[in-house]
Coordinates of C-alpha atoms in Angstrom, one line a residue:
M117 CA 52.6 97.3 88.2
P118 CA 55.7 96.7 86.2
L119 CA 57.8 99.9 86.7
Q120 CA 56.8 101.3 90.1
R121 CA 59.8 103.2 91.6
G122 CA 60.9 105.5 94.4
L123 CA 58.7 107.1 97.0
S124 CA 55.5 106.0 95.4
L125 CA 56.6 102.4 95.9
R126 CA 57.6 102.9 99.5
H127 CA 54.1 104.4 100.3
L128 CA 52.2 101.8 98.3
A129 CA 51.1 99.8 101.3
E130 CA 49.4 102.8 102.8
L131 CA 47.0 103.4 99.9
P132 CA 43.4 102.1 100.0
G133 CA 43.1 98.9 98.0
A134 CA 46.8 98.1 98.4
D135 CA 45.9 94.4 98.6
R136 CA 45.1 94.6 94.9
L137 CA 48.4 96.3 93.9
W138 CA 51.2 93.8 93.1
P139 CA 54.6 95.2 92.0
L140 CA 56.2 93.1 89.3
T141 CA 59.8 94.3 89.4
P142 CA 62.3 94.6 92.3
A143 CA 62.7 97.9 94.1
R144 CA 65.6 100.1 92.8
G145 CA 67.1 99.8 96.3
L146 CA 67.8 96.2 95.7
A147 CA 70.6 97.2 93.3
A148 CA 72.1 99.4 96.0
D149 CA 72.0 96.6 98.5
Q150 CA 73.7 94.1 96.2
L151 CA 76.2 96.7 95.1
A152 CA 77.2 97.5 98.7
R153 CA 77.6 93.8 99.4
G154 CA 79.8 93.4 96.3
T155 CA 81.9 96.3 97.4
M156 CA 82.5 94.7 100.8
E157 CA 83.2 91.3 99.2
R158 CA 86.1 92.8 97.2
G159 CA 87.7 94.2 100.4
W160 CA 86.8 97.9 99.7
R161 CA 85.7 98.9 103.2
R162 CA 86.6 102.6 103.0
V163 CA 84.8 104.3 100.1
M164 CA 83.8 107.8 99.1
V165 CA 80.2 108.2 97.7
I166 CA 79.3 110.9 95.3
R167 CA 76.0 111.5 93.4
D168 CA 74.4 113.9 91.0
R169 CA 71.6 116.3 91.9
S170 CA 68.6 114.0 90.9
A171 CA 66.2 112.8 93.6
E172 CA 66.6 109.2 92.4
A173 CA 70.4 109.4 92.9
R174 CA 70.0 110.8 96.4
Q175 CA 67.6 107.9 97.4
L176 CA 69.9 105.3 95.8
A177 CA 73.0 106.7 97.4
E178 CA 71.4 106.8 100.9
R179 CA 70.2 103.2 100.5
Y180 CA 73.8 102.2 99.4
L181 CA 75.3 103.9 102.4
G182 CA 72.9 102.2 104.8
A183 CA 73.6 98.8 103.4
L184 CA 77.4 99.5 103.4
Q185 CA 77.5 100.6 107.0
Q186 CA 75.3 97.7 108.1
A187 CA 77.9 95.4 106.5
G188 CA 80.7 97.0 108.4
G189 CA 82.0 99.5 105.7
S190 CA 82.4 103.2 106.1
A191 CA 82.0 106.3 103.8
I192 CA 84.7 109.0 104.1
G193 CA 85.2 112.5 102.8
A194 CA 85.2 116.1 103.7
E195 CA 81.5 116.4 103.6
Q196 CA 78.6 114.4 105.0
P197 CA 78.1 111.5 102.5
P198 CA 76.7 111.1 100.0
I199 CA 78.5 114.1 98.4
Q200 CA 76.6 115.9 95.7
V201 CA 78.9 116.9 92.9
D202 CA 78.3 119.0 89.7
P203 CA 81.3 118.4 87.4
T204 CA 80.5 121.6 85.4
E205 CA 81.5 123.6 88.5
A206 CA 85.3 123.6 88.2
K207 CA 86.1 124.6 91.8
A208 CA 83.9 121.8 93.3
W209 CA 85.2 119.2 90.9
N210 CA 88.9 120.1 91.5
Q211 CA 88.2 120.0 95.2
L212 CA 86.8 116.5 94.8
L213 CA 90.0 115.4 93.0
D214 CA 92.0 116.8 95.9
D215 CA 89.8 115.1 98.5
V216 CA 90.1 111.7 96.8
G217 CA 93.9 112.1 96.8
W218 CA 94.0 113.2 100.5
Y219 CA 91.5 110.8 102.1
G220 CA 92.6 107.8 100.0
P221 CA 89.4 105.8 99.6
Q222 CA 89.7 102.3 98.3
A223 CA 86.8 102.9 96.0
L224 CA 84.8 105.9 94.6
V225 CA 81.1 105.1 94.3
V226 CA 79.5 107.2 91.6
I227 CA 75.7 107.3 91.9
T228 CA 74.3 108.6 88.6
R229 CA 72.8 107.4 85.4
P230 CA 74.8 106.1 82.4
G231 CA 76.2 108.9 80.1
S232 CA 75.4 111.7 82.6
P233 CA 77.8 114.6 83.0
L234 CA 79.0 113.1 86.2
A235 CA 79.6 109.7 84.7
R236 CA 81.5 111.2 81.8
A237 CA 83.7 113.3 84.1
A238 CA 84.4 110.4 86.4
T239 CA 85.6 108.2 83.5
T240 CA 88.1 110.9 82.3
A241 CA 89.4 112.2 85.7
P242 CA 93.0 111.5 86.8
W243 CA 92.2 109.2 89.8
P244 CA 95.0 107.9 92.0
K245 CA 96.5 104.5 91.2
G246 CA 94.8 101.8 93.1
L247 CA 91.4 103.5 93.3
A248 CA 88.4 101.5 92.0
L249 CA 85.2 103.0 90.5
V250 CA 81.8 101.6 91.5
W251 CA 78.8 102.2 89.2
P252 CA 75.1 101.5 89.7
F253 CA 74.8 100.3 86.1
P254 CA 76.8 98.0 83.7
I255 CA 80.4 98.9 83.0
E256 CA 80.7 100.7 79.7
R257 CA 84.4 100.6 78.8
S258 CA 87.8 99.8 80.3
L259 CA 89.7 102.4 82.2
A260 CA 93.1 102.8 83.9
V261 CA 91.5 101.8 87.3
A262 CA 89.4 98.8 88.3
Q263 CA 85.7 99.0 88.1
L264 CA 82.6 97.3 89.6
G265 CA 79.2 97.6 87.9
I266 CA 75.8 95.9 88.2
D267 CA 73.2 94.8 85.7
T268 CA 70.0 96.5 86.7
S269 CA 67.8 94.6 84.3
S270 CA 66.1 92.5 87.0
Q271 CA 66.6 88.8 86.5
G272 CA 64.6 85.8 87.7
P273 CA 65.0 82.1 87.1
G274 CA 63.3 82.3 83.7
W275 CA 65.6 85.1 82.4
G276 CA 67.9 83.0 80.3
R277 CA 65.2 81.1 78.5
F278 CA 63.2 84.3 77.9
T279 CA 66.2 86.2 76.6
E280 CA 67.0 83.4 74.1
A281 CA 63.5 83.3 72.7
F282 CA 63.2 87.1 72.6
R283 CA 66.5 87.4 70.6
R284 CA 65.3 84.8 68.1
R285 CA 62.0 86.6 67.6
W286 CA 63.1 90.3 67.6
G287 CA 66.9 90.2 66.9
Y288 CA 68.0 92.1 70.0
G289 CA 68.2 91.6 73.7
P290 CA 65.3 92.3 76.1
G291 CA 65.4 94.8 78.9
L292 CA 63.4 95.3 82.1
V293 CA 60.3 96.5 80.3
E294 CA 60.2 93.5 78.1
A295 CA 60.8 91.1 80.9
A296 CA 58.2 92.7 83.1
G297 CA 55.7 92.6 80.2
Y298 CA 56.4 88.9 79.8
D299 CA 55.8 88.2 83.5
A300 CA 52.6 90.2 83.4
G301 CA 51.4 88.0 80.5
Q302 CA 52.3 84.8 82.4
L303 CA 50.4 85.9 85.4
S304 CA 47.4 87.0 83.4
A305 CA 47.3 83.8 81.4
V306 CA 47.4 81.5 84.4
A307 CA 45.0 83.5 86.5
A308 CA 42.4 83.5 83.7
V309 CA 42.2 79.7 83.7
P310 CA 39.5 78.4 86.1
P311 CA 40.1 75.2 88.0
T312 CA 38.4 72.2 86.3
A313 CA 36.8 71.0 89.6
S314 CA 35.1 74.3 90.6
G315 CA 34.7 75.9 87.2
Q316 CA 34.5 79.2 89.0
Q317 CA 35.4 82.3 86.9
G318 CA 37.5 85.0 88.5
W319 CA 40.9 86.7 88.5
D320 CA 43.0 86.3 91.6
L321 CA 46.6 85.3 92.6
L322 CA 45.7 83.1 95.5
W323 CA 47.2 80.1 93.6
L324 CA 50.7 81.7 93.5
D325 CA 53.2 80.3 96.0
S326 CA 56.8 81.3 95.5
R327 CA 58.0 78.6 98.0
L328 CA 57.2 75.9 95.4
K329 CA 59.5 75.0 92.5
A330 CA 59.1 77.5 89.6
Q331 CA 57.2 76.1 86.6
D332 CA 57.3 77.2 82.9
L333 CA 54.0 78.5 81.5
C334 CA 52.7 75.2 80.0
A335 CA 53.2 73.3 83.2
A336 CA 51.7 76.2 85.2
L337 CA 48.5 76.2 83.1
A338 CA 48.1 72.4 83.7
L339 CA 48.6 72.8 87.5
R340 CA 46.1 75.7 87.5
R341 CA 43.4 73.6 85.8
E342 CA 43.9 71.0 88.6
G343 CA 43.4 73.7 91.2
K344 CA 46.9 73.4 92.6
K345 CA 49.1 76.1 93.9
L346 CA 52.2 76.8 91.9
S347 CA 55.1 79.1 91.3
L348 CA 56.0 80.7 87.9
S349 CA 59.5 81.0 86.4
G350 CA 59.8 84.8 86.3
A351 CA 62.1 86.7 83.9
A352 CA 62.2 90.1 85.6
S353 CA 62.2 88.8 89.1
K354 CA 61.7 85.7 91.2
L355 CA 58.0 86.4 91.2
D356 CA 57.7 86.0 94.9
L357 CA 54.8 88.5 94.8
A358 CA 52.8 89.9 97.6
P359 CA 50.4 92.9 97.8
A360 CA 52.3 96.2 97.8
V361 CA 55.7 94.5 98.2
S362 CA 58.4 94.4 95.6
P363 CA 59.7 90.9 94.6
N364 CA 63.3 89.9 94.7
A365 CA 65.8 89.2 91.9
E366 CA 69.4 88.4 91.3
L367 CA 71.3 91.4 89.8
P368 CA 74.6 90.2 88.5
L369 CA 77.7 92.2 89.4
S370 CA 80.5 92.6 86.8
D371 CA 84.2 93.4 87.4
R372 CA 86.5 95.1 85.0
P373 CA 90.3 95.1 85.8
P374 CA 92.4 98.2 85.2
N375 CA 93.7 98.7 81.7
P376 CA 97.1 100.3 81.8
E377 CA 96.9 101.2 78.1
A378 CA 93.8 103.4 78.7
P379 CA 95.2 107.0 79.0
W380 CA 93.6 109.4 81.4
R381 CA 92.1 112.3 79.7
S382 CA 91.4 115.7 81.2
P383 CA 87.7 116.5 81.2
R384 CA 88.5 120.1 80.3
L385 CA 91.4 119.7 77.9
S386 CA 90.2 116.4 76.2
M387 CA 93.9 115.3 75.9
P388 CA 96.2 112.9 77.7
L389 CA 97.5 114.4 80.9
S390 CA 101.1 115.8 80.9
P391 CA 103.7 116.6 83.5
W392 CA 102.6 120.2 83.2
W393 CA 99.1 119.2 84.6
C394 CA 100.8 117.3 87.4
R395 CA 102.9 120.3 88.4
S396 CA 99.7 122.5 88.2
S397 CA 98.0 119.9 90.4
R398 CA 100.7 120.3 93.1
W399 CA 100.4 124.0 92.9
A400 CA 96.6 123.8 93.3
W401 CA 97.1 121.5 96.3
R402 CA 99.4 124.0 98.0
T403 CA 97.0 126.8 97.5
S404 CA 94.1 124.7 98.9
P405 CA 92.6 126.1 102.1
R406 CA 93.2 122.6 103.6
W407 CA 96.9 122.5 102.7
E408 CA 98.2 123.4 106.2
A409 CA 99.4 120.6 108.4
R410 CA 98.8 118.0 105.8
T411 CA 101.2 115.9 103.7
P412 CA 100.4 115.9 100.0
P413 CA 99.3 112.4 98.7
W414 CA 102.1 112.3 96.0
V415 CA 104.8 112.3 98.7
N416 CA 104.0 108.8 99.9

């Protein structure tokens, strides 16, 4: 089961015959857990979490919030986090810009997919100086603010060697699908080899023991013939497999420092922001329903 995701994965153990269902790739929530840990390690304890309307974004954002709060962080904002935002709705998007300026989070966590309307709007918005953007995918380009991203192509101890061989053969880098296919091939090849002593035919994974040192395929085939337990060097995960339970992996985080030469661009005007926009921003703040008894963020 190379690409099981979401609710179907969480309810897998409840299905009849779940002992025969072995997920090959880590759960999507693992990325949220590691991203939350990376956020805390960088000292960003007060964050604002926004997401798009998709069900996957909602689940990922909720998992991130749970991991963040468990680590001692907090999510802030005018609404109950995670905040659902549609950047095509001008009023809601402008309100978000005001809220970020007022609440002053250390980081804005944008839970969406690469290239989505929300991702494009977040990369062009005029965020306050000192804010960091956190993405649940690899960083695409430098911005005027710091960024934190994560590589969601699951990685196990055999990833480096597999990637090198794949590039030599096909001329481009592999992704999660290719890595999961390779791991499935490894498991099938070793499971199909009957131990020499018994000579019994049959396909099972009782020989797999992730507590042992990971072996490459040739060594694993030899150990299997001897009837010994072994662990495989997985590409997509650590291959610490169990029935109806997702394996673990190391998802590398990446940092991108702010680039002062990257100009902010208005998502509506598609041009560098000018003093006129800043004056209009102040006017919009004064006419905001939450203006009373508050100090505008640009005063400090």
